[in-house]
Coordinates of C-alpha atoms in Angstrom, one line a residue:
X6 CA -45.8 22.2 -145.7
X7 CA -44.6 18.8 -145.1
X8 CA -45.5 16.7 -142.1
X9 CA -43.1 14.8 -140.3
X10 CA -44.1 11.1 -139.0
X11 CA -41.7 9.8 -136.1
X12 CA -41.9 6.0 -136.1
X13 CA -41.9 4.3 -132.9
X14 CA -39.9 1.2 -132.1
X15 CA -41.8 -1.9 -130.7
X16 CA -40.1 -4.2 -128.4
X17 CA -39.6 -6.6 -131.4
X18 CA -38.1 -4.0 -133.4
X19 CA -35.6 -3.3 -130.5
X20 CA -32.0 -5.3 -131.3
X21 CA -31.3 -8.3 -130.0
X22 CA -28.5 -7.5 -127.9
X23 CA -30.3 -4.6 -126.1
X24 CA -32.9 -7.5 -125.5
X25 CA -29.9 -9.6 -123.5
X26 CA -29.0 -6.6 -121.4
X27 CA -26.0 -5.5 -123.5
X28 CA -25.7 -1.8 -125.1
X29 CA -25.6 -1.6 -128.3
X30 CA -22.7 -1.0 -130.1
X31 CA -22.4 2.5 -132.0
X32 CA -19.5 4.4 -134.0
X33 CA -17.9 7.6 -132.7
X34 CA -17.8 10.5 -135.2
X35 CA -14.7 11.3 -136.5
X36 CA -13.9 14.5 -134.9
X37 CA -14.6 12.6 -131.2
X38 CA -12.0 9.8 -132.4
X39 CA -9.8 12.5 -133.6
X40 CA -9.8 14.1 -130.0
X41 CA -9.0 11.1 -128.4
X42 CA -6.6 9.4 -130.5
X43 CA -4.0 9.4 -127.9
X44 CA -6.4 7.8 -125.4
X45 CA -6.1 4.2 -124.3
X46 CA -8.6 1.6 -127.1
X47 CA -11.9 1.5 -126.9
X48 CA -13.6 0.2 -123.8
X49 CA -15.9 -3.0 -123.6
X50 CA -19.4 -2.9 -122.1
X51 CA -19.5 -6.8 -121.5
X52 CA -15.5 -6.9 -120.0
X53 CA -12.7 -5.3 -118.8
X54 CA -9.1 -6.4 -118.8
X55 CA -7.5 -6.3 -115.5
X56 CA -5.5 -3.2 -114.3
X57 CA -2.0 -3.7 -114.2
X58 CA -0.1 -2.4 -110.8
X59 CA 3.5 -2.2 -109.5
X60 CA 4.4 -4.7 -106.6
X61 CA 4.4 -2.2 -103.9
X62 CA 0.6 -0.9 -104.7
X63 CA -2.2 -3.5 -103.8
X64 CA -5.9 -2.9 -104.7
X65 CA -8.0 0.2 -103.5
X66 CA -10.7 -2.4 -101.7
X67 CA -7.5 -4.9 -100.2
X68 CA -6.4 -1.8 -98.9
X69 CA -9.0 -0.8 -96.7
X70 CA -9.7 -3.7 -96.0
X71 CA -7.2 -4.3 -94.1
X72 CA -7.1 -1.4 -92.6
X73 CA -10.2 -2.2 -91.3
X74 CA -8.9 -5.2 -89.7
X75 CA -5.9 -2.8 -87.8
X76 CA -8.5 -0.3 -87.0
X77 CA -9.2 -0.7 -83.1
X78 CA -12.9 -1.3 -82.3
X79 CA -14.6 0.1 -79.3
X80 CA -17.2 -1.4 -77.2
X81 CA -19.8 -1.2 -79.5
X82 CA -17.9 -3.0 -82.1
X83 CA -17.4 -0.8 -84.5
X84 CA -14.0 1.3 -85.6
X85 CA -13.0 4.7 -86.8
X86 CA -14.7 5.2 -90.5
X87 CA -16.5 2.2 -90.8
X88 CA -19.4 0.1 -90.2
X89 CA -18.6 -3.7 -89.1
X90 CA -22.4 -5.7 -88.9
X91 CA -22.6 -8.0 -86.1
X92 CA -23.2 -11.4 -85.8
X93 CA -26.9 -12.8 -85.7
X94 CA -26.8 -14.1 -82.7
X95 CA -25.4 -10.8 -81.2
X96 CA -28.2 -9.0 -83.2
X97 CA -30.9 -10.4 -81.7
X98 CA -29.6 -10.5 -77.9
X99 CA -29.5 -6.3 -78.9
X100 CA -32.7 -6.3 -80.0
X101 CA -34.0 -7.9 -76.6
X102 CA -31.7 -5.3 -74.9
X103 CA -33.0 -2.3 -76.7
X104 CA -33.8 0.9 -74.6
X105 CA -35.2 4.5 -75.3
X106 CA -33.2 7.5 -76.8
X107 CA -33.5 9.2 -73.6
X108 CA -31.7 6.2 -71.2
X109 CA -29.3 5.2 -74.2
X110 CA -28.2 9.5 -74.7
X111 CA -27.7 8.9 -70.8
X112 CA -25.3 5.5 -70.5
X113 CA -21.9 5.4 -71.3
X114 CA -19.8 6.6 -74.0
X115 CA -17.5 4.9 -76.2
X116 CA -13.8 4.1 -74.2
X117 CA -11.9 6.7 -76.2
X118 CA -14.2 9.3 -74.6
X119 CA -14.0 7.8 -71.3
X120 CA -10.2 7.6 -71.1
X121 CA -9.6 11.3 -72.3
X122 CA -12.8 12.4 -68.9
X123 CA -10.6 10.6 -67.1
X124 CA -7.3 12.2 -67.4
X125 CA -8.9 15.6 -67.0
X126 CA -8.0 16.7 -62.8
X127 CA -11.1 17.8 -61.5
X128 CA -11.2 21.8 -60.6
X129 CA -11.3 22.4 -57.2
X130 CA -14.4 24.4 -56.0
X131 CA -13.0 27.9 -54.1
X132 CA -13.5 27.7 -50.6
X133 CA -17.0 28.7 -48.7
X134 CA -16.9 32.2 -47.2
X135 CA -17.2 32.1 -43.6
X136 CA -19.8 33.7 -42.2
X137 CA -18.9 37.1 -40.4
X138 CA -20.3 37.3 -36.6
X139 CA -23.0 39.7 -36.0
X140 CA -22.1 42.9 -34.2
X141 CA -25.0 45.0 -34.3
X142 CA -28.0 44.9 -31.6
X143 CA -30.7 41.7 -32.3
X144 CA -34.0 43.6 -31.3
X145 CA -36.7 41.9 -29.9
X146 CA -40.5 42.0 -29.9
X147 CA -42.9 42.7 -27.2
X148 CA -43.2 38.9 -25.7
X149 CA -45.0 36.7 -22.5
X150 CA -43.3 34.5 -20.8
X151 CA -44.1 32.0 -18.1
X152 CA -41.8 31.2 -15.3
X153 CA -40.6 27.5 -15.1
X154 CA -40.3 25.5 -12.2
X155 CA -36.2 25.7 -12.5
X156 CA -36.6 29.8 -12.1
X157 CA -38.9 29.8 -9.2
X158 CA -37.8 32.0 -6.5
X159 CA -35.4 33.6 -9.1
X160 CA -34.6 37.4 -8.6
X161 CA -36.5 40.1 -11.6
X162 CA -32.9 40.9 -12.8
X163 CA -31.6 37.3 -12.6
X164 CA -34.5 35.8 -14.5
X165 CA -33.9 38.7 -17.6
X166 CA -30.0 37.6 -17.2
X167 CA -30.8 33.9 -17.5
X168 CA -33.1 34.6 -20.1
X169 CA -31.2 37.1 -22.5
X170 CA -26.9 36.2 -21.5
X171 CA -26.6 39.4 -23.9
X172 CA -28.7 42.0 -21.8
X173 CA -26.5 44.2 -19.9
X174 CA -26.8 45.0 -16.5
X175 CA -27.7 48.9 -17.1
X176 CA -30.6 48.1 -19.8
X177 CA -32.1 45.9 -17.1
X178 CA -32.4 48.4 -14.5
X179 CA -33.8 50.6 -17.0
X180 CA -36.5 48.9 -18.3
X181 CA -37.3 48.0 -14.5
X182 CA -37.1 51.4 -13.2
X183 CA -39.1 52.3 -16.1
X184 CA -42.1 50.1 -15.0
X185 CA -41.8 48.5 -19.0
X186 CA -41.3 45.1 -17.5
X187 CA -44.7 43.7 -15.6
X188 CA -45.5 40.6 -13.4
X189 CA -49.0 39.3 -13.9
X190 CA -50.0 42.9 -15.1
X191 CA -48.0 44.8 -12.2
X192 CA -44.8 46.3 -11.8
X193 CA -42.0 45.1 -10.7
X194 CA -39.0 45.8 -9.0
X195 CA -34.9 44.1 -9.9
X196 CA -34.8 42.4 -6.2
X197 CA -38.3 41.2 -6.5
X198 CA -38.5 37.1 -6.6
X199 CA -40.5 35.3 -9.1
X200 CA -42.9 32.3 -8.4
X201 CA -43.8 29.5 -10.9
X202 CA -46.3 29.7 -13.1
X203 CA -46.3 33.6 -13.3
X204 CA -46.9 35.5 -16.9
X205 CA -43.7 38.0 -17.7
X206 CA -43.9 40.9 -20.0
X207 CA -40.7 41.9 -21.7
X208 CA -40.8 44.4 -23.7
X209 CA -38.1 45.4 -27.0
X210 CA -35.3 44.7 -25.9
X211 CA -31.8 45.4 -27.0
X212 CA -29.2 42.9 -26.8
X213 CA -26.0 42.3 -27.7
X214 CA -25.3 39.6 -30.6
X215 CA -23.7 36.3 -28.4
X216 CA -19.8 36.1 -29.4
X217 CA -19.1 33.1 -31.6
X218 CA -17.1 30.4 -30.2
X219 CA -13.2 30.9 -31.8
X220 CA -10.1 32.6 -31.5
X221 CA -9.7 35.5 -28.3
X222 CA -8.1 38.8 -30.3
X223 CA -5.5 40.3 -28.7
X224 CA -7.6 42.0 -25.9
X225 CA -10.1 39.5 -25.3
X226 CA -6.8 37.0 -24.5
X227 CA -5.6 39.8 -22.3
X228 CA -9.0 40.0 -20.3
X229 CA -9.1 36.6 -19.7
X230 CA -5.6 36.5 -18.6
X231 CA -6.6 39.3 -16.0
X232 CA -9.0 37.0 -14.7
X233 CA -6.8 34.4 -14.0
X234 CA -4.1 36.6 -12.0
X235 CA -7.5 37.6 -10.1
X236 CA -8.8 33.4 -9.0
X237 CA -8.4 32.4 -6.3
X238 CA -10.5 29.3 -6.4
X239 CA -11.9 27.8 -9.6
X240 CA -14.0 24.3 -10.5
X241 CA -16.8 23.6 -13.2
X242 CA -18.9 24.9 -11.0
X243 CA -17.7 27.8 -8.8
X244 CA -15.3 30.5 -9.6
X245 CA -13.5 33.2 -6.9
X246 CA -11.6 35.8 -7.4
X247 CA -9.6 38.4 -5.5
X248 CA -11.7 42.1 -7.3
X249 CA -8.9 44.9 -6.8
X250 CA -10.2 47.9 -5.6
X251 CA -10.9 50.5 -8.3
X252 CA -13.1 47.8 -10.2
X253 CA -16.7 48.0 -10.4
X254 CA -18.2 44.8 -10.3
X255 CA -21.1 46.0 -12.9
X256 CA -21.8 49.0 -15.3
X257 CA -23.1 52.0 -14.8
X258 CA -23.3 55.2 -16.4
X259 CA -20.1 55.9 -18.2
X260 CA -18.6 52.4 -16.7
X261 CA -16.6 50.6 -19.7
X262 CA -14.7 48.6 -17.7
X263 CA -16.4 46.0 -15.0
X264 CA -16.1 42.3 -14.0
X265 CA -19.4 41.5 -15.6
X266 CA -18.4 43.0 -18.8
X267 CA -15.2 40.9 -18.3
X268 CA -16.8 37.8 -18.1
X269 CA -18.2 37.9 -21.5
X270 CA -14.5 36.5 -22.7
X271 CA -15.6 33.3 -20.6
X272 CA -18.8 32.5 -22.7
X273 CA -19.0 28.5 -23.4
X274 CA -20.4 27.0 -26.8
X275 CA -24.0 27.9 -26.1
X276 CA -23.4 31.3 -25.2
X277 CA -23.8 31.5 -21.8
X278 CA -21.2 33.2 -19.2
X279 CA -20.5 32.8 -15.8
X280 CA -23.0 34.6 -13.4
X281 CA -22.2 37.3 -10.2
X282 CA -23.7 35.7 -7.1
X283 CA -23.5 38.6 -4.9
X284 CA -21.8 42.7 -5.3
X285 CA -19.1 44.0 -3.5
X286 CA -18.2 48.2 -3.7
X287 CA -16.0 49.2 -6.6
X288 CA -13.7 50.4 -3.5
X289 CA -13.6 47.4 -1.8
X290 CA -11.3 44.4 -2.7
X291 CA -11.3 40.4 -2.0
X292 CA -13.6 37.5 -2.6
X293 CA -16.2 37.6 -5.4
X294 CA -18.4 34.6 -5.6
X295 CA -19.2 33.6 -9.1
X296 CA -20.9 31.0 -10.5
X297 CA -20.2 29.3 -13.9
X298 CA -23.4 27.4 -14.2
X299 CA -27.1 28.0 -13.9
X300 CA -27.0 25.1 -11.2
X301 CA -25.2 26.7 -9.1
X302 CA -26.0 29.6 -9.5
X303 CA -29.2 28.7 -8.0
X304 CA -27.6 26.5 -5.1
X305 CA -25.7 29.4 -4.3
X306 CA -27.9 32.2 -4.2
X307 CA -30.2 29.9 -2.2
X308 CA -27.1 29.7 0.2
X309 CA -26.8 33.7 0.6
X310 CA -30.8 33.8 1.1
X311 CA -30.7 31.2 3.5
X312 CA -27.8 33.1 5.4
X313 CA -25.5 30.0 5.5
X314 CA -22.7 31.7 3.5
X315 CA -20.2 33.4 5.8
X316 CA -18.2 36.4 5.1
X317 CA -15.5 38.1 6.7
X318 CA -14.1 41.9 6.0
X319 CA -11.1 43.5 7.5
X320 CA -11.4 47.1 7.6
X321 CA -8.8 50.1 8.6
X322 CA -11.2 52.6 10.8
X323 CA -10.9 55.9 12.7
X324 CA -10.1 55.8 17.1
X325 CA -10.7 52.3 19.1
X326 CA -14.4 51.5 19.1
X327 CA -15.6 50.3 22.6
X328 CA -16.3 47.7 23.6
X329 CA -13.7 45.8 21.1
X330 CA -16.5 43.2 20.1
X331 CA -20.4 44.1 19.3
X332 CA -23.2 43.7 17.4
X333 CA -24.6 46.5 15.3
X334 CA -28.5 46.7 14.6
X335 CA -30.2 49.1 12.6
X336 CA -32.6 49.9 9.6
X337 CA -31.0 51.1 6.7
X338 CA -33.1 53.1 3.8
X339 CA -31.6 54.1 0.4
X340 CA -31.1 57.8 -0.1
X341 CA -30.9 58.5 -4.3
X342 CA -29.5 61.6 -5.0
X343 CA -28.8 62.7 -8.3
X344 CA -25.3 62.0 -8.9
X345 CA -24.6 59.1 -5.8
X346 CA -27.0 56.9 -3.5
X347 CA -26.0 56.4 0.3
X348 CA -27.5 54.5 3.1
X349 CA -29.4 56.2 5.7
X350 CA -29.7 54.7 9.4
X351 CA -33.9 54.7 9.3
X352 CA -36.8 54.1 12.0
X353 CA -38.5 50.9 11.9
X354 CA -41.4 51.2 9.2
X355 CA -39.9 54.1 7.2
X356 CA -40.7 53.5 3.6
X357 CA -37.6 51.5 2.3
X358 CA -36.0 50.7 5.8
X359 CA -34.6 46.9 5.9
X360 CA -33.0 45.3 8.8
X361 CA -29.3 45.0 8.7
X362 CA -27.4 43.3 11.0
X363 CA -23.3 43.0 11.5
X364 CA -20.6 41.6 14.3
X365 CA -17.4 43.3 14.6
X366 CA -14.2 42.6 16.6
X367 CA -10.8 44.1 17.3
X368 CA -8.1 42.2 16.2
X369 CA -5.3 45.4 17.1
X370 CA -5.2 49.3 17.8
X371 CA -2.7 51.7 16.7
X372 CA -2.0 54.5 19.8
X373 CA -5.9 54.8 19.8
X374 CA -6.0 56.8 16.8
X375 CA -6.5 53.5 14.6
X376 CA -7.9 50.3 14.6
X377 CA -7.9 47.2 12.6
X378 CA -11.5 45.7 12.8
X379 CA -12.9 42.6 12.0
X380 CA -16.5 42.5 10.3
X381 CA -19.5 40.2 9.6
X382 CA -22.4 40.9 8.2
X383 CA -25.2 38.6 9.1
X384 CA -27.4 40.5 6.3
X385 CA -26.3 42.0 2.4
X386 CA -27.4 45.9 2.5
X387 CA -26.0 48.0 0.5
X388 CA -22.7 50.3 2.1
X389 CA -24.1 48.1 5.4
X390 CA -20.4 48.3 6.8
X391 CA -19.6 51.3 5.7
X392 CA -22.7 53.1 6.9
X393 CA -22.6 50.7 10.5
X394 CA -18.9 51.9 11.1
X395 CA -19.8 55.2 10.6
X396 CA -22.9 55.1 12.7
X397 CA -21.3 53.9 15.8
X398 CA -18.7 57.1 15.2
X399 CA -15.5 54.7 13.9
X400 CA -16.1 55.2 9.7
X401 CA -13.7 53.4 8.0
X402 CA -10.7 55.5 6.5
X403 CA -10.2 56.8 3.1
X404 CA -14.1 56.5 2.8
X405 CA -15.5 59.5 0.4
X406 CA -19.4 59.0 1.3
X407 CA -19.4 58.1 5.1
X408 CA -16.3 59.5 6.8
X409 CA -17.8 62.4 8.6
X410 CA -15.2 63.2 11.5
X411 CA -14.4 66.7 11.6
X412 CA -10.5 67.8 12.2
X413 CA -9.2 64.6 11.2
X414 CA -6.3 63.9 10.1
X415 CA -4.7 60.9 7.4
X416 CA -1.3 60.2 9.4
X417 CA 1.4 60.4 7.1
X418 CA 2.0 57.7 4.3
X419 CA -1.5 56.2 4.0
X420 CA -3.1 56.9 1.1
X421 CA -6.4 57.9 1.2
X422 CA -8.2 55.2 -0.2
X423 CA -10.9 53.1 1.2
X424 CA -9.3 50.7 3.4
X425 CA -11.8 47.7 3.3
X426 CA -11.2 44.2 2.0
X427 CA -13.7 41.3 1.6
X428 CA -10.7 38.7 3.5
X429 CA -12.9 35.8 3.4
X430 CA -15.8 33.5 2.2
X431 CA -17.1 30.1 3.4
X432 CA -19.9 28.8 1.9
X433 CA -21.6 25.4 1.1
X434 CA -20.6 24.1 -2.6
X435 CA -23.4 23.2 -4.8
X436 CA -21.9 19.3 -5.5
X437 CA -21.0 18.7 -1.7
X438 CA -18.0 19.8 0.6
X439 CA -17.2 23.7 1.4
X440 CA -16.2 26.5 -0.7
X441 CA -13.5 28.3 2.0
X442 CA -11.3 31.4 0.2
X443 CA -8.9 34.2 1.6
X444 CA -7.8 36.9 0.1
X445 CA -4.8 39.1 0.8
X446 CA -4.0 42.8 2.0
X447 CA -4.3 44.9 -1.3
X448 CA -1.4 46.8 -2.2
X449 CA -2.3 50.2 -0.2
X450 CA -4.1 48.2 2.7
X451 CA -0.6 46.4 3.1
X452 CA 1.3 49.7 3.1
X453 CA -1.1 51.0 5.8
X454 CA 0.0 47.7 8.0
X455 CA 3.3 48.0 7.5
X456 CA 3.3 51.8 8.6
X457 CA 1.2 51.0 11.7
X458 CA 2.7 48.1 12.5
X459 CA 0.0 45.9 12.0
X460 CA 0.4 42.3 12.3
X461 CA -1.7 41.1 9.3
X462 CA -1.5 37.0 10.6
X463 CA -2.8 37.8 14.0
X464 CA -5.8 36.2 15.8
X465 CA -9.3 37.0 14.5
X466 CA -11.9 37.0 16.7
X467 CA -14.3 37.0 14.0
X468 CA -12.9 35.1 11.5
X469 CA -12.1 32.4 14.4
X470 CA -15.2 32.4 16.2
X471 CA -17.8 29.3 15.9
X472 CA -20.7 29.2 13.3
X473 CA -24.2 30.4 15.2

């Protein structure tokens, strides 16, 4: 078996011309120069002859070259598909300049994306949805309160409707009548006053949700216009109206239809609404004292407590009472029956009994049988003309609870409906002056005149006669 020796080439063994960085030179075989013998000659390691090209064609590196040079450049100086290196000096005012990935990622892009953000119209957001007022009851906790120094004196059922504008009228009576509502620990009655400084329990309560500010619907503009056919004297302060008969002046059971519920369309922008001052019968038309503020509210409230307000009725009642001017003085106590309440005359001391007092005049008769009577009450009972009138045997006609003559008649072509009319009010106004309004002869009260023959413009006694 034959060994094979493989000789190794020193470096001095190497040829020269590999030495001096050139390849050496080596034959083809035949069959690779037979492939290629249509092939351009042989190449040369050390040169290469130049390439010759048409007119129109200039070299691959001229050529992008100078498109390189047409190429716009953006801020950063640098163009689409290539790589142009700045100046030194520019180099090193960068590398002074230089900032994290995080704030470069965050400063602006190149101009081309710019420029295309730019002409992009912003998407307008939809509209927020506005929110729907609240309907439903708010309930309320048990809570304390202490009365302020403004609501001293203030009335049970005035406090509660200065306090919640929401709580109807009804509610509060019940809660009252109920004994759910206590004064330092006691109970309490509506018509009892409050002094300053004294703890209130209130217990849940149910109230309805304030109306938001806004548009009136349809019926709510219809109410409101009601109540301006009904003024007849308004400021920013003090509102009057002429109440038709046949409209209560607050709920009761089965009531939908009332001038306090009415008032609700008058609410200002923080929810309060003008505020009754005193009641008249849901029978009896004329003046209806309201106020539209809490300040007067209070001024005038103080003015019917302090019995410096002045009101005049005009009534329609049965025969000529005698003498034609008097003064009536009893006690009146409430009677509560299950369906309807009505004014007793009581005995001084009788559990209940309050003092009411009242002046009345004659202004004309009709052949005895009828007489138009003038009326003022000095004090604010309940049915106090009504049940007066009736006492001294003259009850006022069309009256349901306290006409009580037997064998009487209705002469022909009055209708038999109470025929009593609040005609005026005087009172102090709570900025200075006088609050003075009349109201006119109802519809079926000025049928009644006309009939009898009633002259509504004569003299008053009553309604003429000096202040005491």
């Amino acid at each position: 078996m034959s060994r094979r020796i493989k000789r190794t080439q020193t470096r001095s063994d190497r040829p020269t011309d590999r030495r001096n960085g050139e390849r050496p030179k080596t034959e083809r075989p035949k069959s690779e120069a037979a492939r290629s013998s249509g092939a351009p000659a042989k190449r040369e390691s050390a040169k290469r002859e130049p390439v010759k090209r048409t007119e129109g064609e200039r070299p691959r590196r001229e050529r992008f070259a100078g498109e390189r040079d047409a190429a716009p450049r953006s801020e950063f100086g640098r163009g689409k598909g290539e790589r142009v290196r700045a100046p030194r000096a520019e180099r090193e005012d960068r590398r002074e300049t230089f900032e994290p990935r995080g704030k470069r990622a965050a400063a602006a892009k190149p101009a081309r994306f710019g420029s295309e953000r730019s002409e992009r119209k912003p998407v307008a957001a939809p509209p927020p949805k506005k929110p729907e007022p609240e309907t439903a009851v708010l309930p309320t906790k048990v809570q304390t309160v202490v009365v302020t120094a403004d609501e001293n004196n203030m009335r049970v059922d005035r406090f509660l409707e200065a306090r919640f504008p929401g709580l109807s009228f009804s509610h509060i009576q019940r809660i009252v009548r109920k004994g759910e509502l206590r004064v330092d620990g006691k109970r309490a009655d509506s018509k009892d006053r409050l002094e300053e400084g004294q703890t209130v329990r209130i217990p849940p309560l149910k109230l309805d949700a304030p109306k938001v500010a806004g548009v009136l619907s349809d019926a709510e503009q219809k109410t409101l216009d009601s109540l301006k056919a009904m003024t007849l004297y308004e400021d920013d302060d003090v509102l009057v109206l002429n109440k038709p008969a046949g409209l209560a002046v607050q709920g009761g059971s089965g009531m939908t239809r009332h001038i306090d519920q009415m008032l609700e369309v008058m609410r200002d922008a923080k929810g309060q609404k003008p505020r009754l001052v005193h009641r008249i019968d849901r029978e009896t038309s004329g003046c209806l004292l309201i106020a539209k503020t809490r300040f007067a509210a209070t001024h005038l409230t103080g003015a019917f407590r302090h019995r410096s307000a002045r009101k005049v009725y005009w009534a329609l009642v049965a025969g000529v009472p005698k003498p034609k001017q008097g003064r009536i003085s009893t006690y009146l106590a409430k009677d509560e029956g299950e369906d309807d309440t009505i004014m007793r005359v009581a005995a001084h001391g009788d559990e209940g009994a309050s003092h009411a007092v009242t002046y009345y005049a004659v202004v004309e008769a009709s052949a005895n049988k009828l007489a138009w009577v003038s009326l003022k009450p000095v004090t604010g009972r309940t049915h106090q003309l009504r049940a007066h009138m009736a006492h001294i045997g003259h009850p006022i006609v069309g009256d349901p609870k306290y006409f009580n003559i037997e064998n009487w008649s209705l002469p022909g072509g009055l209708q038999n409906r109470l025929h009593l009319l609040a005609r005026r009010i005087v009172i102090p106004h709570p900025r200075g002056g006088v609050i003075d309004a009349t109201a006119p002869l109802p519809p079926h009260m000025l049928q009644s005149w006309n009939l009898l023959g009633l002259e509504h413009d004569r003299f008053d006694p009553i309604e003429n006669a000096p202040e005491e």
